[in-house]
C-alpha positions as semicolon CSV with decimal commas, in nm:
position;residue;x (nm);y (nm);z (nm)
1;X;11,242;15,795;-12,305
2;X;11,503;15,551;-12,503
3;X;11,755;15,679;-12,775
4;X;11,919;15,424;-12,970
5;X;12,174;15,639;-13,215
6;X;12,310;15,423;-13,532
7;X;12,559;15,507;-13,771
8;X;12,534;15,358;-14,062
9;X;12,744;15,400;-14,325
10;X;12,908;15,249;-14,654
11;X;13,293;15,250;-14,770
12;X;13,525;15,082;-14,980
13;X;13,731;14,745;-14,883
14;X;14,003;15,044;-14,798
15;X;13,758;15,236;-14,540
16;X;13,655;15,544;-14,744
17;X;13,318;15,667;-14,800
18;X;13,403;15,902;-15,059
19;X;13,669;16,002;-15,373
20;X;13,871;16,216;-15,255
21;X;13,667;16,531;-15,451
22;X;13,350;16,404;-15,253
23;X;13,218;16,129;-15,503
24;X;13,023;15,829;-15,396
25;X;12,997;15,656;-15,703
26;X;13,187;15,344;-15,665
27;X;12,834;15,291;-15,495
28;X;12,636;15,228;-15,768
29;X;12,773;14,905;-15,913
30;X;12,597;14,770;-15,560
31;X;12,309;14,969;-15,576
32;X;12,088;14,635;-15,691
33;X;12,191;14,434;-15,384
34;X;11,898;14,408;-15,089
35;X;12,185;14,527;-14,795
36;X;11,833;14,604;-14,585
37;X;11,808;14,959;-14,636
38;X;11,440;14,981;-14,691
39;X;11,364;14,792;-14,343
40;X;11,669;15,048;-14,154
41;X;11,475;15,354;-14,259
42;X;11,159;15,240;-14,213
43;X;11,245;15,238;-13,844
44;X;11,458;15,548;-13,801
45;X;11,248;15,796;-13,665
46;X;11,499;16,115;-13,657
47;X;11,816;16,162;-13,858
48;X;12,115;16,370;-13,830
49;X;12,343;16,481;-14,058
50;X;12,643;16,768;-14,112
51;X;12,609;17,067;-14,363
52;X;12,822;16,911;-14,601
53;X;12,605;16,576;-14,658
54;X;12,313;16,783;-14,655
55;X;12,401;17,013;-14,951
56;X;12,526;16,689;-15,188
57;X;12,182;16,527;-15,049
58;X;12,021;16,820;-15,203
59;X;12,268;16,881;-15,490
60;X;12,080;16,560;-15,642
61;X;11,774;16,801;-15,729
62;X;11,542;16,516;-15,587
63;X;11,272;16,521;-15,360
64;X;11,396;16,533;-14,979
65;X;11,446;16,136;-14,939
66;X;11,349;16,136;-14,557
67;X;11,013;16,330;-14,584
68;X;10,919;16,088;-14,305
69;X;11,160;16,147;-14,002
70;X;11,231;16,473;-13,802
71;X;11,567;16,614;-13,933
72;X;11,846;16,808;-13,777
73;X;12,134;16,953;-13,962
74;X;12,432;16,996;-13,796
75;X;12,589;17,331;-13,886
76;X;12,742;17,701;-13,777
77;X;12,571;17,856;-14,128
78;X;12,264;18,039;-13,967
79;X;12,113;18,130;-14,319
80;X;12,131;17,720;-14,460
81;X;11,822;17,685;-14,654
82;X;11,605;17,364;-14,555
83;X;11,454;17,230;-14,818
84;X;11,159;17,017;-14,615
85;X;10,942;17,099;-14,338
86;X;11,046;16,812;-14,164
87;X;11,396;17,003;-14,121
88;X;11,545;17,193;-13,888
89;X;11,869;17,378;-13,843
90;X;12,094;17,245;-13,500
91;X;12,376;17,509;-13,441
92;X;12,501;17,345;-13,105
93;X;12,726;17,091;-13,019
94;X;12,653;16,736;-13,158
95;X;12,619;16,645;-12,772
96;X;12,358;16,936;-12,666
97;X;12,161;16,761;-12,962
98;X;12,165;16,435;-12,796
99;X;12,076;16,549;-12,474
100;X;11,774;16,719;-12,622
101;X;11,652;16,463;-12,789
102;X;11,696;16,206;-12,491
103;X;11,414;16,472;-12,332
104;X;11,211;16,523;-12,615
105;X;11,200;16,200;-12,830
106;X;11,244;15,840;-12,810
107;X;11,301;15,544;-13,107
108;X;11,573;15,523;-13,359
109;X;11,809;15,807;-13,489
110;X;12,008;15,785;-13,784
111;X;12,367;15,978;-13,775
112;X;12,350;16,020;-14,182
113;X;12,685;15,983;-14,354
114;X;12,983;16,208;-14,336
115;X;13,333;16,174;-14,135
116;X;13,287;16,478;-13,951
117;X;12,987;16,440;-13,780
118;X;13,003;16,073;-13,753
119;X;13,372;16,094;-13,529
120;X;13,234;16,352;-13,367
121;X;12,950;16,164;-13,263
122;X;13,211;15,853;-13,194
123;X;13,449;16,112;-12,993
124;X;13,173;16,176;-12,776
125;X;13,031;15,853;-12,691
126;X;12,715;15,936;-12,836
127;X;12,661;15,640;-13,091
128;X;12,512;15,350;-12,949
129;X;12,571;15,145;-13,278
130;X;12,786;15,158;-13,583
131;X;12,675;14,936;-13,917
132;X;12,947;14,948;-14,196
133;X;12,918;14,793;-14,538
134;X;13,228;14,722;-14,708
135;X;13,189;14,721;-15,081
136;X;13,519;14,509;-15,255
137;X;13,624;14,775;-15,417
138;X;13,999;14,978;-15,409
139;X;13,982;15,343;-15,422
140;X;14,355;15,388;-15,315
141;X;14,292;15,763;-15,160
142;X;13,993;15,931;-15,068
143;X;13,784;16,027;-14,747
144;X;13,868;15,827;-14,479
145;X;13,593;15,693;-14,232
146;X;13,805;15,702;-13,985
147;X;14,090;15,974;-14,023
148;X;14,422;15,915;-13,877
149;X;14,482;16,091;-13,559
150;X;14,122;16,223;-13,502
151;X;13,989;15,926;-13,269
152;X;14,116;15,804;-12,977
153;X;14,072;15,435;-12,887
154;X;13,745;15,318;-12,887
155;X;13,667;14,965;-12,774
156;X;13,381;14,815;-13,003
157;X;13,151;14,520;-12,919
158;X;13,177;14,331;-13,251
159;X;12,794;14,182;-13,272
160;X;12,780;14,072;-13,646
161;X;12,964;14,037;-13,955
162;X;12,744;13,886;-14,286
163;X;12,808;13,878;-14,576
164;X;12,541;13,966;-14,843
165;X;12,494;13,855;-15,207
166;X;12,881;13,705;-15,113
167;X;12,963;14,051;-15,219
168;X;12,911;14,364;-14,937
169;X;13,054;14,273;-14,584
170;X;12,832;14,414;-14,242
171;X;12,990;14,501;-13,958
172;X;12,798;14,552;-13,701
173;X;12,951;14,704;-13,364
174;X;12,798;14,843;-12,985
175;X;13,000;15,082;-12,790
């Protein structure tokens, strides 16, 4: 069966994804601008994501926004309440997931948001693609994609770089 894993993740012209108190909301002035998303989760089949961006996922108070695609949440907290059927709890190793899914499933999987779990995921070779969108926007501090010191060199295969609306920049990479 064939995995393809994809990260896919936004930050600011500086490379964070968040304020540094957790807030994405230097998001929403691009929130209008087609960057594809519809089309990317259409095709995602599974998704994967870390405690922490599952609780502000569900701090929204909204319906579950991936009723459609088997879920795992990454975590050590055995009592995390899942808040959709399609959900269930993963308290292994990032890499024991993988493997088990590379037996049990095949199509797209979406490594949803976070730092964490998205270098761990890079630290392990276990992304097969990594799509950033670069809003042009400053923060100045924040959280890091890519902290300092956590990942050793990783050669990318740059495959694309567009610009859309001449505003967001994707960069598309293989490993």
């Amino acid at each position: 069966m064939s995995l393809q894993i994809i990260g896919y993740i936004a930050t600011s012209a500086d490379g964070y994804i968040a304020t540094e108190d957790g807030r994405f909301d230097f998001l929403t002035a691009y929130q209008h601008i087609d960057c594809g998303y519809d089309a990317f989760i259409q095709d995602i089949d599974i998704i994967v994501m870390g405690r922490k961006t599952y609780e502000v996922i569900c701090a929204f108070g909204e319906a579950w926004p991936y009723p459609h695609q088997k879920g795992f949440i990454v975590s050590s907290q055995a009592d995390l309440p899942l808040v959709h059927p399609s959900l269930q709890l993963w308290q292994h190793s990032p890499a024991a997931l993988v493997d088990m899914l590379k037996q049990q499933y095949h199509g797209r999987v979406w490594v949803v948001g976070g730092t964490q779990l998205q270098n761990t995921f890079i630290e392990n070779n276990l992304l097969n693609r990594l799509e950033i969108y670069e809003m042009p926007v400053l923060l100045g501090a924040g959280i890091p994609l890519f902290p300092q010191n956590k990942i050793q060199a990783v050669a990318l295969k740059s495959i694309q770089a567009e610009m859309i609306a001449n505003t967001i920049i994707k960069k598309t990479y293989l490993f």
